[in-house]
Amino acid sequence: MRAYFLGCPIDILTMAETVGLARKAMRSRQRLQHVALNVAKFVNMRSDPVLAADVASSDIVGIDGMGILWGARGLGLPATSRVTGVDLLGELLKVCAQEGFRPYFLGASPAVVQQAAQRVRDEHPSLVFAGVRHGYFSSEQENEVVRDIRSSGADCLFIGMPTPRKERFLAAHRDELGVPFIMGVGGGFDVLAGSVLRAPIHMQQLGLEWLYRIYQEPRRMWWRYARTNTLFAGILTQAFARQALRRPPSMYNVLPPGTGRIGG
């Protein structure tokens, strides 16, 4: 079910429903693009038109961050759970191994993406990659990368490149790739490779994964989270105030079945 959270589309789906849609796309080879929405992405969309357009044009906008989930609930949307990008990546790799789909990994450093792929092979010996390529390629090499992805016959493409580079790459080449399921994975390859650890489960449930990331990479991550979390808190406070005054923004409504991008 597609809904709108403060003007941003979100799809209220369970993990099983999301995996089912991805599997259907790979079987039919009809393109389906997934984007995982967290607080940082939501805030940055407001000042980055390329990122905003990428999210708006995606077929599935999954609720990745606890802040988005709590905010949506607070504004009356029927969101009950989130589907994190890294968990979805893991589930889809299981599907690939079980059903013979061939993934393509694009992004991260050469060492990280190769280590991520090797650890996936170790866990799923039957899985065959369509391709594995790092994200440190120049603009002059972009067409070569696109040709390699297209000729690989990949069933799914997981992109671990930073925003807005990923969005610009997809905006320029989405129609040329020939891959049915496309998904950005953020730092998912770092997690698969073991170079970045996920927060303990209790911290994930409390919405404190950002604090754990700062603990692991304080110099790189503290300002990003301090800025985006503060801005998000301000945006949400204003929305709650409008709701309390019974003047809710018209855009956080739920669309009737069949009128969203999914199932429409």
PDB file of C-alpha atoms in Angstrom:
ATOM      1  CA  MET A   1       0.000   0.000   0.000  1.00  0.00           C
ATOM      2  CA  ARG A   2       1.431   3.362  -1.003  1.00  0.00           C
ATOM      3  CA  ALA A   3       1.096   6.258   1.417  1.00  0.00           C
ATOM      4  CA  TYR A   4       2.605   9.715   1.752  1.00  0.00           C
ATOM      5  CA  PHE A   5       4.671  10.792   4.735  1.00  0.00           C
ATOM      6  CA  LEU A   6       5.125  14.564   4.782  1.00  0.00           C
ATOM      7  CA  GLY A   7       5.108  14.641   0.995  1.00  0.00           C
ATOM      8  CA  CYS A   8       7.410  11.654   0.562  1.00  0.00           C
ATOM      9  CA  PRO A   9       6.024   8.393  -0.853  1.00  0.00           C
ATOM     10  CA  ILE A  10       6.398   5.305   1.312  1.00  0.00           C
ATOM     11  CA  ASP A  11       5.179   1.776   0.737  1.00  0.00           C
ATOM     12  CA  ILE A  12       3.740   0.019   3.766  1.00  0.00           C
ATOM     13  CA  LEU A  13       4.981  -3.503   3.181  1.00  0.00           C
ATOM     14  CA  THR A  14       6.283  -6.387   5.262  1.00  0.00           C
ATOM     15  CA  MET A  15       9.587  -8.083   4.547  1.00  0.00           C
ATOM     16  CA  ALA A  16       7.741 -11.058   3.027  1.00  0.00           C
ATOM     17  CA  GLU A  17       5.693  -8.802   0.749  1.00  0.00           C
ATOM     18  CA  THR A  18       8.795  -6.912  -0.395  1.00  0.00           C
ATOM     19  CA  VAL A  19      10.691 -10.129  -1.123  1.00  0.00           C
ATOM     20  CA  GLY A  20       7.656 -11.435  -3.011  1.00  0.00           C
ATOM     21  CA  LEU A  21       7.550  -8.368  -5.249  1.00  0.00           C
ATOM     22  CA  ALA A  22      11.284  -8.624  -5.952  1.00  0.00           C
ATOM     23  CA  ARG A  23      10.961 -12.320  -6.784  1.00  0.00           C
ATOM     24  CA  LYS A  24       8.048 -11.601  -9.122  1.00  0.00           C
ATOM     25  CA  ALA A  25      10.084  -8.927 -10.927  1.00  0.00           C
ATOM     26  CA  MET A  26      13.055 -11.254 -11.383  1.00  0.00           C
ATOM     27  CA  ARG A  27      10.855 -14.052 -12.681  1.00  0.00           C
ATOM     28  CA  SER A  28       9.022 -11.821 -15.152  1.00  0.00           C
ATOM     29  CA  ARG A  29      12.096  -9.662 -15.883  1.00  0.00           C
ATOM     30  CA  GLN A  30       9.983  -6.532 -15.500  1.00  0.00           C
ATOM     31  CA  ARG A  31      11.972  -3.739 -13.908  1.00  0.00           C
ATOM     32  CA  LEU A  32      11.316  -2.881 -10.282  1.00  0.00           C
ATOM     33  CA  GLN A  33      13.440  -0.351  -8.401  1.00  0.00           C
ATOM     34  CA  HIS A  34      13.603  -0.344  -4.610  1.00  0.00           C
ATOM     35  CA  VAL A  35      14.851   2.461  -2.400  1.00  0.00           C
ATOM     36  CA  ALA A  36      15.256   2.229   1.379  1.00  0.00           C
ATOM     37  CA  LEU A  37      14.135   5.404   3.150  1.00  0.00           C
ATOM     38  CA  ASN A  38      15.839   6.493   6.354  1.00  0.00           C
ATOM     39  CA  VAL A  39      15.973   9.804   8.213  1.00  0.00           C
ATOM     40  CA  ALA A  40      19.147  11.024   6.495  1.00  0.00           C
ATOM     41  CA  LYS A  41      17.733  10.352   3.040  1.00  0.00           C
ATOM     42  CA  PHE A  42      14.393  11.951   3.918  1.00  0.00           C
ATOM     43  CA  VAL A  43      16.096  15.127   5.135  1.00  0.00           C
ATOM     44  CA  ASN A  44      18.562  15.306   2.243  1.00  0.00           C
ATOM     45  CA  MET A  45      15.752  14.934  -0.312  1.00  0.00           C
ATOM     46  CA  ARG A  46      14.571  18.397   0.664  1.00  0.00           C
ATOM     47  CA  SER A  47      17.721  20.040  -0.678  1.00  0.00           C
ATOM     48  CA  ASP A  48      18.797  17.501  -3.324  1.00  0.00           C
ATOM     49  CA  PRO A  49      16.448  17.373  -6.349  1.00  0.00           C
ATOM     50  CA  VAL A  50      18.329  14.426  -7.902  1.00  0.00           C
ATOM     51  CA  LEU A  51      17.826  12.349  -4.760  1.00  0.00           C
ATOM     52  CA  ALA A  52      14.197  13.454  -4.460  1.00  0.00           C
ATOM     53  CA  ALA A  53      13.511  12.472  -8.069  1.00  0.00           C
ATOM     54  CA  ASP A  54      15.143   9.061  -7.551  1.00  0.00           C
ATOM     55  CA  VAL A  55      12.930   8.335  -4.557  1.00  0.00           C
ATOM     56  CA  ALA A  56       9.786   9.636  -6.273  1.00  0.00           C
ATOM     57  CA  SER A  57      10.432   7.500  -9.363  1.00  0.00           C
ATOM     58  CA  SER A  58      11.144   4.289  -7.436  1.00  0.00           C
ATOM     59  CA  ASP A  59       8.587   1.503  -7.535  1.00  0.00           C
ATOM     60  CA  ILE A  60       9.074   0.577  -3.875  1.00  0.00           C
ATOM     61  CA  VAL A  61      10.029   3.094  -1.197  1.00  0.00           C
ATOM     62  CA  GLY A  62      10.659   0.900   1.822  1.00  0.00           C
ATOM     63  CA  ILE A  63      10.641   2.131   5.419  1.00  0.00           C
ATOM     64  CA  ASP A  64      14.236   1.556   6.496  1.00  0.00           C
ATOM     65  CA  GLY A  65      14.733   3.846   9.498  1.00  0.00           C
ATOM     66  CA  MET A  66      13.031   3.655  12.890  1.00  0.00           C
ATOM     67  CA  GLY A  67      12.602   7.437  12.805  1.00  0.00           C
ATOM     68  CA  ILE A  68      10.518   7.153   9.626  1.00  0.00           C
ATOM     69  CA  LEU A  69       8.473   4.312  11.141  1.00  0.00           C
ATOM     70  CA  TRP A  70       7.777   6.201  14.365  1.00  0.00           C
ATOM     71  CA  GLY A  71       6.999   9.414  12.510  1.00  0.00           C
ATOM     72  CA  ALA A  72       4.586   7.672  10.153  1.00  0.00           C
ATOM     73  CA  ARG A  73       2.806   6.003  13.051  1.00  0.00           C
ATOM     74  CA  GLY A  74       2.610   9.295  14.928  1.00  0.00           C
ATOM     75  CA  LEU A  75       0.889  10.886  11.944  1.00  0.00           C
ATOM     76  CA  GLY A  76      -1.672   8.117  11.725  1.00  0.00           C
ATOM     77  CA  LEU A  77      -0.274   5.976   8.920  1.00  0.00           C
ATOM     78  CA  PRO A  78      -0.780   2.205   9.366  1.00  0.00           C
ATOM     79  CA  ALA A  79       2.938   1.371   9.363  1.00  0.00           C
ATOM     80  CA  THR A  80       3.675  -1.564  11.656  1.00  0.00           C
ATOM     81  CA  SER A  81       7.218  -2.591  10.793  1.00  0.00           C
ATOM     82  CA  ARG A  82      10.241  -1.520   8.824  1.00  0.00           C
ATOM     83  CA  VAL A  83      12.165  -3.355   6.120  1.00  0.00           C
ATOM     84  CA  THR A  84      15.818  -2.448   6.509  1.00  0.00           C
ATOM     85  CA  GLY A  85      17.930  -2.406   3.378  1.00  0.00           C
ATOM     86  CA  VAL A  86      20.637  -4.675   4.784  1.00  0.00           C
ATOM     87  CA  ASP A  87      18.082  -7.258   5.995  1.00  0.00           C
ATOM     88  CA  LEU A  88      16.311  -7.178   2.630  1.00  0.00           C
ATOM     89  CA  LEU A  89      19.655  -7.655   0.884  1.00  0.00           C
ATOM     90  CA  GLY A  90      20.280 -10.764   2.975  1.00  0.00           C
ATOM     91  CA  GLU A  91      16.837 -12.194   2.275  1.00  0.00           C
ATOM     92  CA  LEU A  92      17.139 -11.598  -1.468  1.00  0.00           C
ATOM     93  CA  LEU A  93      20.536 -13.271  -1.602  1.00  0.00           C
ATOM     94  CA  LYS A  94      18.905 -16.337  -0.011  1.00  0.00           C
ATOM     95  CA  VAL A  95      16.245 -16.252  -2.732  1.00  0.00           C
ATOM     96  CA  CYS A  96      18.937 -15.977  -5.402  1.00  0.00           C
ATOM     97  CA  ALA A  97      20.714 -19.036  -4.012  1.00  0.00           C
ATOM     98  CA  GLN A  98      17.500 -21.058  -3.755  1.00  0.00           C
ATOM     99  CA  GLU A  99      16.006 -20.142  -7.127  1.00  0.00           C
ATOM    100  CA  GLY A 100      19.056 -19.637  -9.317  1.00  0.00           C
ATOM    101  CA  PHE A 101      18.838 -15.871  -9.736  1.00  0.00           C
ATOM    102  CA  ARG A 102      22.164 -14.192 -10.431  1.00  0.00           C
ATOM    103  CA  PRO A 103      22.996 -10.960  -8.549  1.00  0.00           C
ATOM    104  CA  TYR A 104      25.414  -8.232  -9.578  1.00  0.00           C
ATOM    105  CA  PHE A 105      27.298  -6.285  -6.905  1.00  0.00           C
ATOM    106  CA  LEU A 106      28.375  -2.765  -7.873  1.00  0.00           C
ATOM    107  CA  GLY A 107      30.073  -0.414  -5.450  1.00  0.00           C
ATOM    108  CA  ALA A 108      32.374  -0.019  -2.445  1.00  0.00           C
ATOM    109  CA  SER A 109      36.158  -0.434  -2.682  1.00  0.00           C
ATOM    110  CA  PRO A 110      37.698  -3.347  -4.601  1.00  0.00           C
ATOM    111  CA  ALA A 111      38.696  -5.147  -1.394  1.00  0.00           C
ATOM    112  CA  VAL A 112      35.335  -4.643   0.325  1.00  0.00           C
ATOM    113  CA  VAL A 113      33.088  -5.715  -2.558  1.00  0.00           C
ATOM    114  CA  GLN A 114      35.223  -8.803  -3.263  1.00  0.00           C
ATOM    115  CA  GLN A 115      35.209  -9.757   0.422  1.00  0.00           C
ATOM    116  CA  ALA A 116      31.441  -9.223   0.572  1.00  0.00           C
ATOM    117  CA  ALA A 117      30.920 -11.459  -2.463  1.00  0.00           C
ATOM    118  CA  GLN A 118      33.205 -14.140  -1.046  1.00  0.00           C
ATOM    119  CA  ARG A 119      31.378 -14.229   2.261  1.00  0.00           C
ATOM    120  CA  VAL A 120      28.068 -14.543   0.402  1.00  0.00           C
ATOM    121  CA  ARG A 121      29.518 -17.466  -1.594  1.00  0.00           C
ATOM    122  CA  ASP A 122      30.696 -19.093   1.620  1.00  0.00           C
ATOM    123  CA  GLU A 123      27.193 -18.829   3.107  1.00  0.00           C
ATOM    124  CA  HIS A 124      25.377 -19.793  -0.122  1.00  0.00           C
ATOM    125  CA  PRO A 125      27.626 -22.154  -2.138  1.00  0.00           C
ATOM    126  CA  SER A 126      24.985 -22.587  -4.859  1.00  0.00           C
ATOM    127  CA  LEU A 127      24.795 -18.866  -5.597  1.00  0.00           C
ATOM    128  CA  VAL A 128      26.368 -17.662  -8.850  1.00  0.00           C
ATOM    129  CA  PHE A 129      27.170 -13.974  -9.321  1.00  0.00           C
ATOM    130  CA  ALA A 130      26.460 -12.278 -12.626  1.00  0.00           C
ATOM    131  CA  GLY A 131      29.220  -9.812 -11.770  1.00  0.00           C
ATOM    132  CA  VAL A 132      31.141  -8.061  -9.008  1.00  0.00           C
ATOM    133  CA  ARG A 133      32.598  -4.615  -9.603  1.00  0.00           C
ATOM    134  CA  HIS A 134      33.868  -1.892  -7.297  1.00  0.00           C
ATOM    135  CA  GLY A 135      32.473   1.630  -7.353  1.00  0.00           C
ATOM    136  CA  TYR A 136      35.711   3.510  -7.991  1.00  0.00           C
ATOM    137  CA  PHE A 137      35.285   4.042 -11.704  1.00  0.00           C
ATOM    138  CA  SER A 138      35.581   7.312 -13.562  1.00  0.00           C
ATOM    139  CA  SER A 139      32.884   9.011 -15.608  1.00  0.00           C
ATOM    140  CA  GLU A 140      34.784   7.906 -18.713  1.00  0.00           C
ATOM    141  CA  GLN A 141      34.364   4.273 -17.595  1.00  0.00           C
ATOM    142  CA  GLU A 142      30.626   4.519 -16.925  1.00  0.00           C
ATOM    143  CA  ASN A 143      29.543   3.245 -20.318  1.00  0.00           C
ATOM    144  CA  GLU A 144      31.867   0.262 -19.948  1.00  0.00           C
ATOM    145  CA  VAL A 145      30.292  -0.526 -16.564  1.00  0.00           C
ATOM    146  CA  VAL A 146      26.791  -0.261 -18.027  1.00  0.00           C
ATOM    147  CA  ARG A 147      27.724  -2.591 -20.897  1.00  0.00           C
ATOM    148  CA  ASP A 148      29.163  -5.118 -18.456  1.00  0.00           C
ATOM    149  CA  ILE A 149      26.008  -5.112 -16.332  1.00  0.00           C
ATOM    150  CA  ARG A 150      23.744  -5.419 -19.354  1.00  0.00           C
ATOM    151  CA  SER A 151      25.735  -8.237 -20.952  1.00  0.00           C
ATOM    152  CA  SER A 152      25.917 -10.132 -17.641  1.00  0.00           C
ATOM    153  CA  GLY A 153      22.206 -10.999 -17.770  1.00  0.00           C
ATOM    154  CA  ALA A 154      21.913 -10.210 -14.056  1.00  0.00           C
ATOM    155  CA  ASP A 155      18.556 -10.779 -12.375  1.00  0.00           C
ATOM    156  CA  CYS A 156      19.185  -8.196  -9.659  1.00  0.00           C
ATOM    157  CA  LEU A 157      21.588  -5.302  -9.207  1.00  0.00           C
ATOM    158  CA  PHE A 158      22.689  -4.161  -5.767  1.00  0.00           C
ATOM    159  CA  ILE A 159      24.424  -0.776  -5.794  1.00  0.00           C
ATOM    160  CA  GLY A 160      26.648   0.295  -2.918  1.00  0.00           C
ATOM    161  CA  MET A 161      27.601   3.790  -4.063  1.00  0.00           C
ATOM    162  CA  PRO A 162      27.097   6.989  -2.039  1.00  0.00           C
ATOM    163  CA  THR A 163      24.305   9.487  -2.591  1.00  0.00           C
ATOM    164  CA  PRO A 164      23.970  11.343  -4.958  1.00  0.00           C
ATOM    165  CA  ARG A 165      26.361   9.362  -7.180  1.00  0.00           C
ATOM    166  CA  LYS A 166      24.105   6.308  -7.206  1.00  0.00           C
ATOM    167  CA  GLU A 167      21.067   8.397  -8.083  1.00  0.00           C
ATOM    168  CA  ARG A 168      22.885  10.169 -10.915  1.00  0.00           C
ATOM    169  CA  PHE A 169      24.155   6.846 -12.262  1.00  0.00           C
ATOM    170  CA  LEU A 170      20.637   5.394 -12.299  1.00  0.00           C
ATOM    171  CA  ALA A 171      19.068   8.537 -13.743  1.00  0.00           C
ATOM    172  CA  ALA A 172      21.518   8.372 -16.644  1.00  0.00           C
ATOM    173  CA  HIS A 173      21.559   4.613 -17.265  1.00  0.00           C
ATOM    174  CA  ARG A 174      18.535   2.935 -15.650  1.00  0.00           C
ATOM    175  CA  ASP A 175      16.892   2.138 -18.984  1.00  0.00           C
ATOM    176  CA  GLU A 176      20.096   0.681 -20.441  1.00  0.00           C
ATOM    177  CA  LEU A 177      20.941  -1.765 -17.657  1.00  0.00           C
ATOM    178  CA  GLY A 178      18.426  -4.479 -18.537  1.00  0.00           C
ATOM    179  CA  VAL A 179      18.214  -5.695 -14.911  1.00  0.00           C
ATOM    180  CA  PRO A 180      14.742  -6.457 -13.533  1.00  0.00           C
ATOM    181  CA  PHE A 181      15.353  -5.695  -9.840  1.00  0.00           C
ATOM    182  CA  ILE A 182      17.523  -2.739  -8.803  1.00  0.00           C
ATOM    183  CA  MET A 183      18.262  -1.759  -5.229  1.00  0.00           C
ATOM    184  CA  GLY A 184      20.628   0.642  -3.513  1.00  0.00           C
ATOM    185  CA  VAL A 185      22.262  -0.945  -0.479  1.00  0.00           C
ATOM    186  CA  GLY A 186      24.143   2.004   1.047  1.00  0.00           C
ATOM    187  CA  GLY A 187      26.860   0.513   3.232  1.00  0.00           C
ATOM    188  CA  GLY A 188      25.448  -3.008   2.880  1.00  0.00           C
ATOM    189  CA  PHE A 189      28.621  -4.372   1.260  1.00  0.00           C
ATOM    190  CA  ASP A 190      30.658  -3.137   4.229  1.00  0.00           C
ATOM    191  CA  VAL A 191      28.322  -5.082   6.525  1.00  0.00           C
ATOM    192  CA  LEU A 192      28.505  -8.226   4.378  1.00  0.00           C
ATOM    193  CA  ALA A 193      32.297  -7.946   4.268  1.00  0.00           C
ATOM    194  CA  GLY A 194      32.473  -7.572   8.050  1.00  0.00           C
ATOM    195  CA  SER A 195      34.252  -4.217   7.915  1.00  0.00           C
ATOM    196  CA  VAL A 196      31.260  -2.486   9.550  1.00  0.00           C
ATOM    197  CA  LEU A 197      29.273  -4.175  12.304  1.00  0.00           C
ATOM    198  CA  ARG A 198      25.536  -3.805  12.763  1.00  0.00           C
ATOM    199  CA  ALA A 199      24.224  -2.479  16.040  1.00  0.00           C
ATOM    200  CA  PRO A 200      23.047  -5.043  18.604  1.00  0.00           C
ATOM    201  CA  ILE A 201      19.399  -6.021  18.230  1.00  0.00           C
ATOM    202  CA  HIS A 202      18.263  -4.033  21.272  1.00  0.00           C
ATOM    203  CA  MET A 203      19.847  -0.875  19.837  1.00  0.00           C
ATOM    204  CA  GLN A 204      18.150  -1.522  16.482  1.00  0.00           C
ATOM    205  CA  GLN A 205      14.785  -1.881  18.220  1.00  0.00           C
ATOM    206  CA  LEU A 206      15.328   1.370  20.107  1.00  0.00           C
ATOM    207  CA  GLY A 207      16.241   3.208  16.912  1.00  0.00           C
ATOM    208  CA  LEU A 208      19.824   3.780  18.060  1.00  0.00           C
ATOM    209  CA  GLU A 209      21.695   2.283  15.107  1.00  0.00           C
ATOM    210  CA  TRP A 210      22.918   5.776  14.244  1.00  0.00           C
ATOM    211  CA  LEU A 211      24.589   6.021  17.669  1.00  0.00           C
ATOM    212  CA  TYR A 212      26.372   2.717  17.071  1.00  0.00           C
ATOM    213  CA  ARG A 213      27.588   3.952  13.681  1.00  0.00           C
ATOM    214  CA  ILE A 214      28.983   7.080  15.327  1.00  0.00           C
ATOM    215  CA  TYR A 215      30.728   4.840  17.870  1.00  0.00           C
ATOM    216  CA  GLN A 216      32.380   2.885  15.028  1.00  0.00           C
ATOM    217  CA  GLU A 217      33.203   5.858  12.770  1.00  0.00           C
ATOM    218  CA  PRO A 218      33.007   9.018  14.913  1.00  0.00           C
ATOM    219  CA  ARG A 219      34.985  11.347  12.662  1.00  0.00           C
ATOM    220  CA  ARG A 220      32.982  10.499   9.562  1.00  0.00           C
ATOM    221  CA  MET A 221      29.491   9.968  10.951  1.00  0.00           C
ATOM    222  CA  TRP A 222      28.876  12.286  13.895  1.00  0.00           C
ATOM    223  CA  TRP A 223      28.083  15.436  11.903  1.00  0.00           C
ATOM    224  CA  ARG A 224      25.890  13.603   9.393  1.00  0.00           C
ATOM    225  CA  TYR A 225      23.670  12.198  12.134  1.00  0.00           C
ATOM    226  CA  ALA A 226      23.741  15.305  14.309  1.00  0.00           C
ATOM    227  CA  ARG A 227      22.566  17.433  11.375  1.00  0.00           C
ATOM    228  CA  THR A 228      19.948  15.127   9.867  1.00  0.00           C
ATOM    229  CA  ASN A 229      18.482  13.917  13.181  1.00  0.00           C
ATOM    230  CA  THR A 230      18.112  17.491  14.421  1.00  0.00           C
ATOM    231  CA  LEU A 231      16.466  18.638  11.186  1.00  0.00           C
ATOM    232  CA  PHE A 232      14.153  15.616  11.172  1.00  0.00           C
ATOM    233  CA  ALA A 233      13.096  16.273  14.768  1.00  0.00           C
ATOM    234  CA  GLY A 234      12.194  19.854  13.801  1.00  0.00           C
ATOM    235  CA  ILE A 235      10.217  18.749  10.730  1.00  0.00           C
ATOM    236  CA  LEU A 236       8.318  16.159  12.745  1.00  0.00           C
ATOM    237  CA  THR A 237       7.596  18.554  15.612  1.00  0.00           C
ATOM    238  CA  GLN A 238       6.032  21.021  13.168  1.00  0.00           C
ATOM    239  CA  ALA A 239       3.944  18.243  11.615  1.00  0.00           C
ATOM    240  CA  PHE A 240       2.685  17.076  15.009  1.00  0.00           C
ATOM    241  CA  ALA A 241       1.823  20.687  15.901  1.00  0.00           C
ATOM    242  CA  ARG A 242      -0.180  21.072  12.685  1.00  0.00           C
ATOM    243  CA  GLN A 243      -1.952  17.823  13.429  1.00  0.00           C
ATOM    244  CA  ALA A 244      -2.774  18.956  16.955  1.00  0.00           C
ATOM    245  CA  LEU A 245      -4.283  22.114  15.487  1.00  0.00           C
ATOM    246  CA  ARG A 246      -6.325  19.915  13.125  1.00  0.00           C
ATOM    247  CA  ARG A 247      -4.616  21.353  10.070  1.00  0.00           C
ATOM    248  CA  PRO A 248      -2.749  18.259   8.825  1.00  0.00           C
ATOM    249  CA  PRO A 249      -0.843  18.522   5.533  1.00  0.00           C
ATOM    250  CA  SER A 250      -2.889  17.027   2.720  1.00  0.00           C
ATOM    251  CA  MET A 251       0.012  14.867   1.591  1.00  0.00           C
ATOM    252  CA  TYR A 252       0.196  12.337   4.421  1.00  0.00           C
ATOM    253  CA  ASN A 253      -2.779  10.384   3.233  1.00  0.00           C
ATOM    254  CA  VAL A 254      -3.072   6.774   2.163  1.00  0.00           C
ATOM    255  CA  LEU A 255      -3.951   6.149  -1.454  1.00  0.00           C
ATOM    256  CA  PRO A 256      -6.807   3.773  -2.259  1.00  0.00           C
ATOM    257  CA  PRO A 257      -5.706   0.270  -3.314  1.00  0.00           C
ATOM    258  CA  GLY A 258      -4.544   0.116  -6.906  1.00  0.00           C
ATOM    259  CA  THR A 259      -3.639   3.781  -7.249  1.00  0.00           C
ATOM    260  CA  GLY A 260      -0.007   3.593  -6.099  1.00  0.00           C
ATOM    261  CA  ARG A 261       2.956   2.466  -8.200  1.00  0.00           C
ATOM    262  CA  ILE A 262       2.826  -0.992  -6.676  1.00  0.00           C
ATOM    263  CA  GLY A 263      -0.007  -3.037  -8.032  1.00  0.00           C
ATOM    264  CA  GLY A 264      -1.274  -0.091 -10.079  1.00  0.00           C
TER     265      GLY A 264
END
